Coordinates of C-alpha atoms and ligand atoms in Angstrom, one line a residue:
M1 CA 4.1 32.9 2.1
E2 CA 0.1 31.4 2.2
N3 CA -0.8 33.8 -1.0
N4 CA 1.7 31.7 -3.1
R5 CA 0.2 28.4 -2.2
S6 CA -1.6 26.1 -4.3
S7 CA -5.6 26.1 -4.0
W8 CA -8.7 24.1 -5.2
G9 CA -10.3 26.4 -7.9
S10 CA -13.7 24.6 -5.8
N11 CA -15.2 22.4 -3.4
L12 CA -16.4 20.0 -5.7
G13 CA -13.0 20.0 -7.5
F14 CA -11.5 19.1 -3.7
L15 CA -14.1 16.6 -3.3
L16 CA -13.4 15.0 -6.5
A17 CA -9.6 15.0 -5.7
A18 CA -10.0 13.1 -2.2
I19 CA -12.6 10.7 -3.7
G20 CA -10.2 10.1 -6.1
S21 CA -7.5 9.5 -3.9
A22 CA -9.7 7.2 -1.6
V23 CA -11.3 5.3 -4.6
G24 CA -7.8 3.2 -5.4
L25 CA -6.8 -0.4 -5.5
G26 CA -7.8 -1.2 -2.3
N27 CA -11.4 -0.7 -3.3
I28 CA -11.2 -2.7 -6.6
W29 CA -9.4 -5.8 -5.1
G30 CA -9.3 -5.4 -1.2
F31 CA -12.9 -4.7 0.0
P32 CA -15.0 -6.9 -2.0
Y33 CA -12.8 -10.0 -1.0
K34 CA -11.9 -8.6 2.6
M35 CA -15.9 -8.6 3.1
G36 CA -16.7 -11.6 1.3
K37 CA -14.2 -13.4 3.1
S38 CA -14.9 -11.9 7.2
G39 CA -18.7 -13.0 6.6
G40 CA -20.4 -10.4 4.1
F41 CA -22.6 -8.5 6.2
T42 CA -20.6 -8.7 9.4
F43 CA -18.0 -6.9 7.7
L44 CA -19.8 -4.3 6.1
L45 CA -21.3 -3.3 9.5
V46 CA -17.8 -3.4 11.3
Y47 CA -16.3 -1.7 8.3
L48 CA -19.3 1.3 8.4
L49 CA -18.9 1.5 12.4
L50 CA -15.2 1.9 12.2
A51 CA -15.6 4.6 9.2
V52 CA -17.5 6.4 11.4
F53 CA -16.3 6.4 14.9
V54 CA -12.4 6.6 13.7
G55 CA -12.3 6.9 9.6
M56 CA -14.3 10.4 9.9
I57 CA -12.6 11.8 13.2
I58 CA -8.9 10.9 11.7
M59 CA -10.1 12.8 8.1
V60 CA -11.7 15.7 10.0
S61 CA -8.8 15.7 12.0
E62 CA -6.4 15.4 8.9
L63 CA -8.3 17.9 7.0
A64 CA -8.0 20.5 9.6
I65 CA -4.9 20.3 10.6
G66 CA -4.0 20.7 6.9
R67 CA -6.1 24.0 6.4
K68 CA -5.2 25.3 9.6
T69 CA -1.4 24.9 9.1
K70 CA -1.4 25.5 5.6
L71 CA 1.7 22.9 5.3
S72 CA 2.6 19.8 4.2
P73 CA 2.9 17.0 6.5
I74 CA 6.2 17.5 7.8
D75 CA 5.5 20.9 8.7
A76 CA 2.4 20.7 9.4
Y77 CA 3.1 18.6 12.7
K78 CA 6.4 20.4 13.6
K79 CA 4.2 23.7 13.9
V80 CA 1.6 21.7 16.0
S81 CA 3.7 19.9 18.4
A82 CA 7.3 19.8 19.0
K83 CA 7.0 16.3 20.8
F84 CA 5.6 14.7 17.6
A85 CA 6.9 16.4 15.0
W86 CA 8.0 13.0 13.8
I87 CA 4.6 11.9 12.8
G88 CA 4.8 14.3 9.7
W89 CA 8.0 12.3 8.5
M90 CA 5.9 9.2 8.9
A91 CA 3.6 10.7 7.1
T92 CA 5.8 11.4 4.2
I93 CA 7.8 8.5 4.3
A94 CA 5.0 6.0 4.3
P95 CA 3.3 7.3 0.8
F96 CA 6.8 7.4 -0.9
L97 CA 6.7 3.3 0.5
I98 CA 3.5 2.7 -1.1
M99 CA 4.5 4.6 -4.3
S100 CA 7.3 1.6 -5.0
F101 CA 4.4 -1.2 -5.3
Y102 CA 1.5 1.2 -6.1
S103 CA 3.2 2.3 -9.4
V104 CA 4.1 -1.4 -10.3
L105 CA 0.5 -2.2 -9.9
G106 CA -0.5 1.1 -12.1
G107 CA 2.1 -0.4 -14.8
Y108 CA 0.4 -3.6 -14.7
C109 CA -3.0 -2.2 -15.4
L110 CA -1.2 -0.4 -18.5
Q111 CA 0.0 -3.6 -19.7
Y112 CA -2.9 -5.4 -19.3
I113 CA -4.6 -2.7 -21.6
A114 CA -2.1 -3.1 -24.1
L115 CA -2.7 -6.7 -24.0
N116 CA -6.8 -6.3 -24.4
M117 CA -6.4 -3.8 -26.8
T118 CA -4.0 -6.8 -29.0
K119 CA -6.9 -9.2 -28.7
L120 CA -9.3 -6.4 -29.9
S121 CA -7.4 -6.1 -33.0
F122 CA -6.3 -8.7 -33.9
G123 CA -9.1 -11.6 -32.5
N124 CA -8.9 -13.5 -29.0
G125 CA -6.5 -15.5 -30.3
A126 CA -3.6 -13.5 -30.7
V127 CA -2.5 -13.9 -27.3
A128 CA -4.1 -17.6 -26.6
M129 CA -2.9 -17.8 -23.1
S130 CA -4.8 -18.0 -19.9
G131 CA -4.7 -15.5 -17.4
S132 CA -2.5 -17.1 -15.1
E133 CA 0.1 -17.9 -18.1
I134 CA -0.4 -14.3 -19.0
F135 CA 0.6 -12.9 -15.6
G136 CA 3.5 -15.4 -14.9
A137 CA 5.0 -14.5 -18.2
M138 CA 4.9 -10.9 -17.5
L139 CA 5.8 -11.2 -14.2
T140 CA 8.9 -13.2 -15.6
T141 CA 9.8 -10.1 -18.3
P142 CA 11.2 -7.5 -15.7
L143 CA 12.3 -5.2 -18.2
G144 CA 8.9 -5.0 -19.4
C145 CA 7.2 -4.4 -16.3
V146 CA 9.7 -1.9 -15.3
V147 CA 9.4 0.0 -18.6
F148 CA 5.3 0.5 -17.6
T149 CA 6.1 1.3 -14.2
A150 CA 8.2 4.3 -15.3
L151 CA 5.4 5.2 -17.7
F152 CA 2.8 4.8 -15.2
I153 CA 5.0 6.8 -13.2
F154 CA 5.8 9.5 -15.9
L155 CA 2.0 10.3 -16.0
C156 CA 1.3 10.7 -12.6
M157 CA 4.3 13.0 -12.5
A158 CA 2.6 15.2 -15.6
I159 CA -0.5 15.5 -13.7
V160 CA 1.5 16.0 -10.2
Q161 CA 3.7 18.7 -12.1
G162 CA 0.7 20.7 -13.7
G163 CA -0.3 22.2 -10.2
V164 CA -2.9 21.2 -7.5
S165 CA -5.8 22.8 -10.0
S166 CA -4.8 22.6 -13.3
G167 CA -3.3 19.1 -12.7
I168 CA -4.8 16.9 -10.0
E169 CA -8.3 18.8 -9.5
K170 CA -8.4 18.9 -13.3
F171 CA -7.8 14.8 -13.8
N172 CA -10.4 14.0 -11.0
K173 CA -12.8 16.1 -12.5
I174 CA -12.6 14.2 -15.8
G175 CA -11.0 10.9 -14.1
M176 CA -13.9 10.3 -11.5
P177 CA -17.0 10.6 -13.5
A178 CA -15.5 8.5 -16.2
L179 CA -14.9 6.1 -13.7
F180 CA -18.2 6.0 -12.8
V181 CA -19.0 5.4 -16.1
M182 CA -17.5 2.7 -16.4
L183 CA -18.0 0.7 -13.7
L184 CA -21.5 0.8 -14.3
I185 CA -21.1 -1.0 -18.0
I186 CA -18.8 -3.3 -16.2
I187 CA -21.4 -4.3 -13.4
V188 CA -24.4 -4.9 -15.9
R189 CA -22.3 -7.2 -18.0
S190 CA -21.1 -9.1 -14.8
L191 CA -24.5 -9.3 -13.4
T192 CA -26.1 -10.5 -16.7
L193 CA -23.6 -13.4 -16.7
P194 CA -25.2 -17.3 -15.8
N195 CA -24.4 -18.1 -12.2
A196 CA -23.0 -14.3 -11.2
V197 CA -25.6 -14.9 -8.5
E198 CA -23.0 -17.1 -6.9
G199 CA -20.5 -14.3 -6.5
L200 CA -23.4 -11.9 -5.0
K201 CA -23.9 -14.5 -2.4
F202 CA -20.0 -14.3 -1.1
M203 CA -20.2 -10.7 -1.0
F204 CA -23.5 -10.6 0.9
V205 CA -24.9 -14.0 2.5
P206 CA -23.0 -14.3 6.0
G207 CA -21.4 -17.9 6.4
Y208 CA -21.3 -18.5 2.3
A209 CA -17.5 -18.4 2.1
V210 CA -17.0 -20.9 4.6
K211 CA -20.5 -23.1 3.4
A212 CA -18.5 -22.6 -0.2
Q213 CA -15.0 -23.5 0.8
F214 CA -13.4 -20.5 0.1
I215 CA -12.1 -20.1 3.7
E216 CA -12.0 -23.1 6.3
K217 CA -13.9 -21.2 9.0
A218 CA -15.2 -17.8 9.8
P219 CA -13.1 -15.2 11.3
N220 CA -13.5 -14.1 14.9
L221 CA -14.7 -10.5 15.7
I222 CA -11.3 -9.2 16.6
T223 CA -9.8 -10.3 13.4
V224 CA -12.6 -8.7 11.5
L225 CA -11.9 -6.1 13.6
G226 CA -8.2 -6.0 12.4
T227 CA -9.1 -6.5 8.7
A228 CA -12.0 -4.0 8.5
G229 CA -9.6 -1.3 10.4
G230 CA -6.8 -1.8 7.9
Q231 CA -8.9 -1.5 4.6
M232 CA -11.0 0.9 5.8
F233 CA -7.7 3.3 6.5
F234 CA -5.9 2.1 3.2
S235 CA -9.2 2.6 1.6
L236 CA -9.7 6.1 3.0
S237 CA -6.2 7.2 2.1
L238 CA -5.5 7.9 6.3
A239 CA -2.7 8.7 7.7
M240 CA -0.6 8.8 5.0
G241 CA -0.5 12.7 4.4
A242 CA -2.5 12.6 1.5
I243 CA -5.6 14.0 3.0
L244 CA -3.7 16.5 5.1
T245 CA -1.9 17.8 2.2
Y246 CA -5.4 17.9 0.2
G247 CA -6.8 19.7 3.2
S248 CA -4.0 22.2 3.5
Y249 CA -4.7 23.9 -0.1
L250 CA -8.8 24.4 1.2
S251 CA -10.5 27.4 1.6
K252 CA -11.6 28.7 5.1
E253 CA -15.5 28.6 4.2
E254 CA -15.4 25.0 3.4
N255 CA -17.5 22.6 5.8
L256 CA -14.8 20.0 6.8
V257 CA -17.5 17.4 8.3
R258 CA -19.7 17.5 5.8
N259 CA -16.9 17.0 3.2
S260 CA -15.4 13.9 5.3
V261 CA -19.2 12.0 5.3
I262 CA -19.2 12.4 1.4
I263 CA -15.9 11.0 0.7
V264 CA -16.4 8.1 3.2
I265 CA -19.8 7.6 1.8
S266 CA -18.4 7.4 -1.7
D267 CA -15.2 5.2 -1.4
T268 CA -17.5 3.0 0.3
L269 CA -20.0 3.1 -2.1
I270 CA -17.8 2.6 -4.9
A271 CA -16.2 -0.1 -3.5
I272 CA -19.4 -2.1 -2.9
M273 CA -20.3 -1.3 -6.8
A274 CA -16.6 -2.6 -7.4
G275 CA -17.3 -6.0 -5.9
I276 CA -20.5 -6.3 -7.7
A277 CA -18.4 -5.7 -10.9
V278 CA -15.9 -8.0 -10.3
I279 CA -16.7 -10.8 -7.9
P280 CA -19.7 -12.5 -9.8
A281 CA -18.1 -12.1 -13.0
A282 CA -15.0 -13.8 -11.5
V283 CA -17.3 -16.7 -9.7
A284 CA -19.9 -17.0 -13.1
N285 CA -16.4 -17.6 -15.4
G286 CA -14.8 -20.0 -12.9
I287 CA -18.3 -22.2 -12.4
A288 CA -18.4 -21.9 -16.4
N289 CA -15.3 -23.7 -16.6
G290 CA -15.8 -26.3 -13.9
T291 CA -13.9 -24.3 -11.3
P292 CA -15.0 -25.8 -7.7
V293 CA -16.5 -22.7 -6.1
G294 CA -14.0 -22.5 -3.0
Q295 CA -11.1 -23.0 -5.4
I296 CA -12.1 -19.6 -7.4
K297 CA -9.2 -17.1 -6.9
L298 CA -10.8 -13.9 -5.7
S299 CA -7.9 -12.3 -3.8
G300 CA -5.1 -9.7 -3.9
P301 CA -3.5 -9.1 -7.5
N302 CA -4.6 -12.7 -8.8
L303 CA -8.1 -11.6 -8.6
L304 CA -7.2 -8.8 -10.7
F305 CA -5.2 -10.1 -13.4
V306 CA -5.4 -13.7 -13.9
T307 CA -9.2 -14.4 -12.8
L308 CA -10.7 -11.3 -14.0
Q309 CA -8.3 -11.6 -17.5
D310 CA -10.0 -15.2 -17.9
V311 CA -13.6 -13.4 -17.7
F312 CA -12.6 -11.0 -20.7
S313 CA -11.0 -13.8 -22.6
N314 CA -13.7 -15.9 -22.1
M315 CA -16.7 -13.6 -23.4
G316 CA -16.2 -13.6 -26.9
S317 CA -15.6 -11.2 -29.6
L318 CA -16.4 -8.5 -27.1
G319 CA -14.4 -9.5 -24.1
P320 CA -11.5 -7.9 -25.3
L321 CA -13.6 -4.9 -25.4
F322 CA -14.7 -5.0 -21.9
G323 CA -11.3 -6.0 -20.4
V324 CA -9.9 -2.4 -22.5
I325 CA -13.1 -0.7 -20.1
F326 CA -12.0 -2.5 -16.9
Y327 CA -8.5 -2.2 -16.8
A328 CA -8.3 1.8 -17.9
L329 CA -11.0 2.2 -14.9
V330 CA -8.7 0.7 -12.3
L331 CA -5.9 2.4 -14.0
I332 CA -8.0 6.0 -13.6
A333 CA -8.9 4.6 -10.3
A334 CA -4.4 3.9 -9.5
I335 CA -3.7 7.2 -11.2
S336 CA -6.1 9.4 -8.7
S337 CA -4.5 7.6 -5.7
A338 CA -1.2 8.0 -6.8
I339 CA -1.2 11.9 -7.3
S340 CA -1.9 12.0 -3.8
L341 CA 0.6 10.6 -2.6
M342 CA 3.0 11.9 -4.8
E343 CA 1.7 15.7 -4.1
A344 CA 1.8 14.6 -0.1
I345 CA 5.8 13.9 -1.0
A346 CA 6.6 16.2 -2.9
A347 CA 4.5 19.4 -1.0
H348 CA 7.2 19.5 1.4
W349 CA 9.6 20.7 -0.9
I350 CA 7.6 22.8 -2.5
D351 CA 6.5 24.7 0.7
M352 CA 10.0 24.8 1.4
D353 CA 11.0 27.0 -1.7
I354 CA 8.1 29.2 -1.4
Q355 CA 9.2 30.2 2.3
K356 CA 12.7 31.0 0.5
G357 CA 10.3 33.0 -2.1
E358 CA 11.1 30.8 -4.7
N359 CA 7.7 30.2 -6.4
D360 CA 8.3 28.2 -9.2
T361 CA 10.0 24.9 -8.3
R362 CA 7.2 22.5 -8.4
K363 CA 8.1 20.7 -11.9
Q364 CA 11.4 20.2 -10.6
R365 CA 10.5 19.0 -7.2
V366 CA 8.0 16.8 -8.7
L367 CA 11.0 15.0 -11.2
T368 CA 13.2 14.9 -8.4
V369 CA 10.3 12.7 -6.3
S370 CA 9.2 10.8 -9.1
L371 CA 13.2 9.5 -10.1
L372 CA 13.2 8.4 -6.5
I373 CA 10.1 6.8 -6.7
L374 CA 11.4 5.2 -9.8
F375 CA 14.1 4.0 -8.3
E376 CA 12.8 1.8 -5.6
A377 CA 9.9 1.1 -8.1
V378 CA 12.5 -0.7 -10.3
I379 CA 12.9 -3.1 -7.3
V380 CA 9.7 -4.1 -6.8
A381 CA 8.9 -4.7 -10.6
W382 CA 11.7 -6.7 -10.7
D383 CA 10.9 -8.9 -8.3
G384 CA 7.7 -9.7 -9.7
L385 CA 6.2 -10.3 -7.0
G386 CA 8.6 -12.8 -5.9
S387 CA 8.5 -15.1 -9.1
N388 CA 12.3 -13.6 -10.1
F389 CA 13.8 -12.6 -6.2
S390 CA 12.0 -11.5 -3.0
P391 CA 13.6 -10.5 0.4
A392 CA 13.3 -13.8 1.6
S393 CA 15.2 -15.8 -1.1
L394 CA 18.2 -13.0 -0.8
L395 CA 18.5 -13.7 2.7
G396 CA 18.0 -17.7 2.4
I397 CA 15.0 -17.7 4.5
S398 CA 12.9 -20.7 3.1
D399 CA 9.9 -20.1 5.2
P400 CA 9.6 -16.9 5.3
P401 CA 7.0 -14.7 7.0
T402 CA 4.2 -12.7 4.6
F403 CA 6.2 -9.8 4.9
L404 CA 9.5 -11.3 3.2
D405 CA 7.5 -12.8 0.5
C406 CA 8.3 -10.4 -2.2
F407 CA 9.3 -6.6 -2.2
L408 CA 5.6 -5.3 -2.8
D409 CA 4.6 -7.3 0.9
F410 CA 8.2 -5.8 2.4
M411 CA 6.9 -2.4 1.6
D412 CA 3.6 -2.4 2.2
C413 CA 4.5 -4.2 5.7
W414 CA 6.4 -0.9 7.0
S415 CA 3.8 1.7 5.4
E416 CA 0.7 0.4 5.3
G417 CA 1.1 -2.4 7.9
I418 CA 3.1 -0.3 11.1
A419 CA 3.4 3.6 9.8
M420 CA -0.4 3.9 8.6
P421 CA -1.8 1.9 12.4
L422 CA 0.7 4.1 14.4
G423 CA 0.4 7.4 12.9
A424 CA -2.9 7.4 12.9
M425 CA -2.9 6.4 16.8
L426 CA -0.2 8.8 17.9
M427 CA -2.1 11.5 16.1
A428 CA -5.1 11.1 18.5
L429 CA -2.9 11.0 21.2
M430 CA -1.3 14.2 20.3
I431 CA -4.6 16.1 19.8
G432 CA -6.7 14.0 22.2
W433 CA -4.4 14.5 25.4
E434 CA -1.1 16.0 24.8
K435 CA -2.7 19.2 23.2
S436 CA -6.7 19.3 23.0
P437 CA -9.1 18.5 20.9
E438 CA -9.9 22.1 20.0
L439 CA -7.0 22.2 18.1
V440 CA -9.4 21.0 15.8
L441 CA -12.8 21.8 16.7
D442 CA -11.8 25.7 16.2
E443 CA -10.6 25.0 12.8
V444 CA -13.9 22.6 12.1
A445 CA -15.9 25.6 13.3
H446 CA -14.7 27.7 10.6
G447 CA -17.7 26.1 8.2
D448 CA -19.5 24.3 10.5
P449 CA -20.8 25.6 14.0
S450 CA -22.7 22.3 14.9
E451 CA -22.2 21.4 19.0
G452 CA -23.4 17.7 18.7
F453 CA -20.1 16.9 16.4
K454 CA -18.0 18.8 19.0
K455 CA -19.1 15.9 21.7
F456 CA -18.6 12.9 19.5
Y457 CA -15.4 14.4 18.3
R458 CA -13.8 14.6 21.8
I459 CA -15.1 11.9 22.9
C460 CA -13.7 9.3 19.9
I461 CA -10.6 11.2 19.5
K462 CA -9.2 10.9 22.9
F463 CA -10.8 6.8 24.0
V464 CA -12.0 5.2 20.7
V465 CA -9.7 6.1 18.1
P466 CA -6.7 5.2 20.1
V467 CA -7.7 1.6 21.0
V468 CA -9.0 1.1 18.0
M469 CA -5.9 1.7 16.1
A470 CA -3.9 -0.9 18.9
F471 CA -6.2 -3.6 17.7
V472 CA -5.5 -2.7 14.0
L473 CA -1.8 -2.5 14.5
A474 CA -2.2 -5.8 16.3
G475 CA -4.0 -7.0 13.4
Q476 CA -1.4 -5.6 10.8
M477 CA 1.5 -6.9 12.5
I478 CA -0.1 -10.6 12.7
D479 CA -0.7 -10.6 9.0
F480 CA 2.8 -9.7 8.2
F481 CA 5.0 -11.3 11.1
G482 CA 3.1 -14.2 11.7
G483 CA 3.6 -16.0 15.1
P484 CA 1.8 -16.4 18.4
Q485 CA -1.0 -13.7 17.9
I486 CA -0.6 -12.9 21.7
V487 CA 2.6 -11.3 21.6
W488 CA 1.3 -9.0 19.0
Y489 CA -1.3 -7.7 21.1
I490 CA 1.0 -7.3 23.9
V491 CA 3.0 -5.2 21.5
S492 CA 0.3 -3.1 20.6
V493 CA -0.8 -3.0 23.8
V494 CA 2.1 -1.4 25.4
A495 CA 2.9 1.0 22.5
L496 CA -0.7 2.6 23.7
V497 CA 0.3 2.9 26.8
V498 CA 4.1 4.6 26.5
F499 CA 2.2 6.8 23.8
F500 CA -0.2 7.6 25.9
C501 CA 2.2 8.7 29.0
L502 CA 4.4 10.5 26.1
S503 CA 1.5 12.3 25.3
F504 CA -0.2 13.1 28.8
F505 CA 2.8 13.4 31.2
Q506 CA 4.7 16.4 30.0
P507 CA 6.5 19.6 31.5
H508 CA 3.9 22.2 33.5
A509 CA 5.1 24.8 30.9
E510 CA 4.7 23.2 27.7
K511 CA 0.9 22.5 28.6
Ligands
PFF601 N1 -6.9 4.2 -0.7 C1 -6.0 4.0 -2.0 C2 -6.7 2.7 -2.3 O1 -7.8 2.5 -1.9 O2 -6.1 2.5 -3.0 C3 -4.5 4.0 -1.8 C4 -3.7 5.2 -1.3 C5 -3.9 6.4 -1.6 C6 -3.4 5.0 0.6 C7 -3.3 7.7 -1.0 C8 -3.0 5.8 1.3 C9 -3.0 7.3 0.2 F1 -2.3 8.2 0.8

């Protein structure tokens, strides 16, 4: 079976694809805002420490399990551990849920490219609405959102149907350098706007967000840990099957540790660069329009589709051109991430066919997966971030917790909020306690014999990762469900203890 499975054309191709998976919407609207809100460098420091002690460890583990088994998540976990085989299902359902809203957001990017092209062709006055009017009008025109969501899914489908090396790898080889150049153009434009420095202060100066009244008080360290951990996992595409699947196409000679370091550094650098591109522009434009600094919208979909559209509309005749470049770069980032999610889902069925001796089913399987994604994405597109209906309105709840605010949050809650931290915690317990760290280290040794990393890995996978994941899980549940924080800390610790016992105590024969 291994012979018929796809593989990357080169290590560089793999790296660009993995960086493509990591660099996505999370980098552009999640990282800069969370960094500013959570104390600038404090957040960056916590983020980097978590990336080294947890992110890197999970990334190496996923790549190693993928490459060792040469299987997709469901089959890979089944092969590695009978007890924890279900992590594989979690790592397949979670990317499926993420795709429900990721493709809607990708659709919005397409609509904004079209909008700015219209303005470029017919003058800024062609659509003389403000950013928030445009966004509101788009959200309350569900048919348009559905059509562009379908177009986004179709684009991703065409790439994934092309195969691992001639579809995914090829797209990223062109897309990633293009994204980088576009980002540089936007950074130069952004930093040359008057008052741009105030935006840099938001991101980098500790305490600025409180001083400028973006937030009331600085978050405590545990909150920063939860926020940075959740952001790091989503941004690095961890515990979602994507990195494991990409690893399963990687050749034995490649150095998994070095590759992981390159992916983590590139993703973090692009996140910081994205922040320098968007935050100063948004703050400068807000100040120019007389908006009090603390009231400028710097988070979530509003940042990309309201605040930044205003920036481009106010930039004069060249504004729409920068708008096209910017939304095209966000689109590339979204596609390169979405195709990794799609591949992680479809790979299971493609693998099953190869096992049965049917080698030519990729196109059909990817088509089926795309149709299923379209089906769930229609709901998210139609609810228009809660403008048209929401889980809360359907249930008749008037003051809902975040996860019922709109279908995007609902899907995000189960995937990014629960499956991701829980999946990573379970994976670490499985490797560290049920099996042995050597499961991963033997595989790592194929490309990297370094002893230092092995010691570091053993400690992190057994102790650091499970405990940090319990904090991240609690942080996510606090965000999504609200209520007394202590309850969610207790739930997370109980989960950690129960799963630890499950992995540690086992019938003697099984060891
Ligand atoms: N890393 C992507 C982002 O930052 O937007 C999102 C993502 C892609 C998460 C792939 C998970 C995944 F498997």
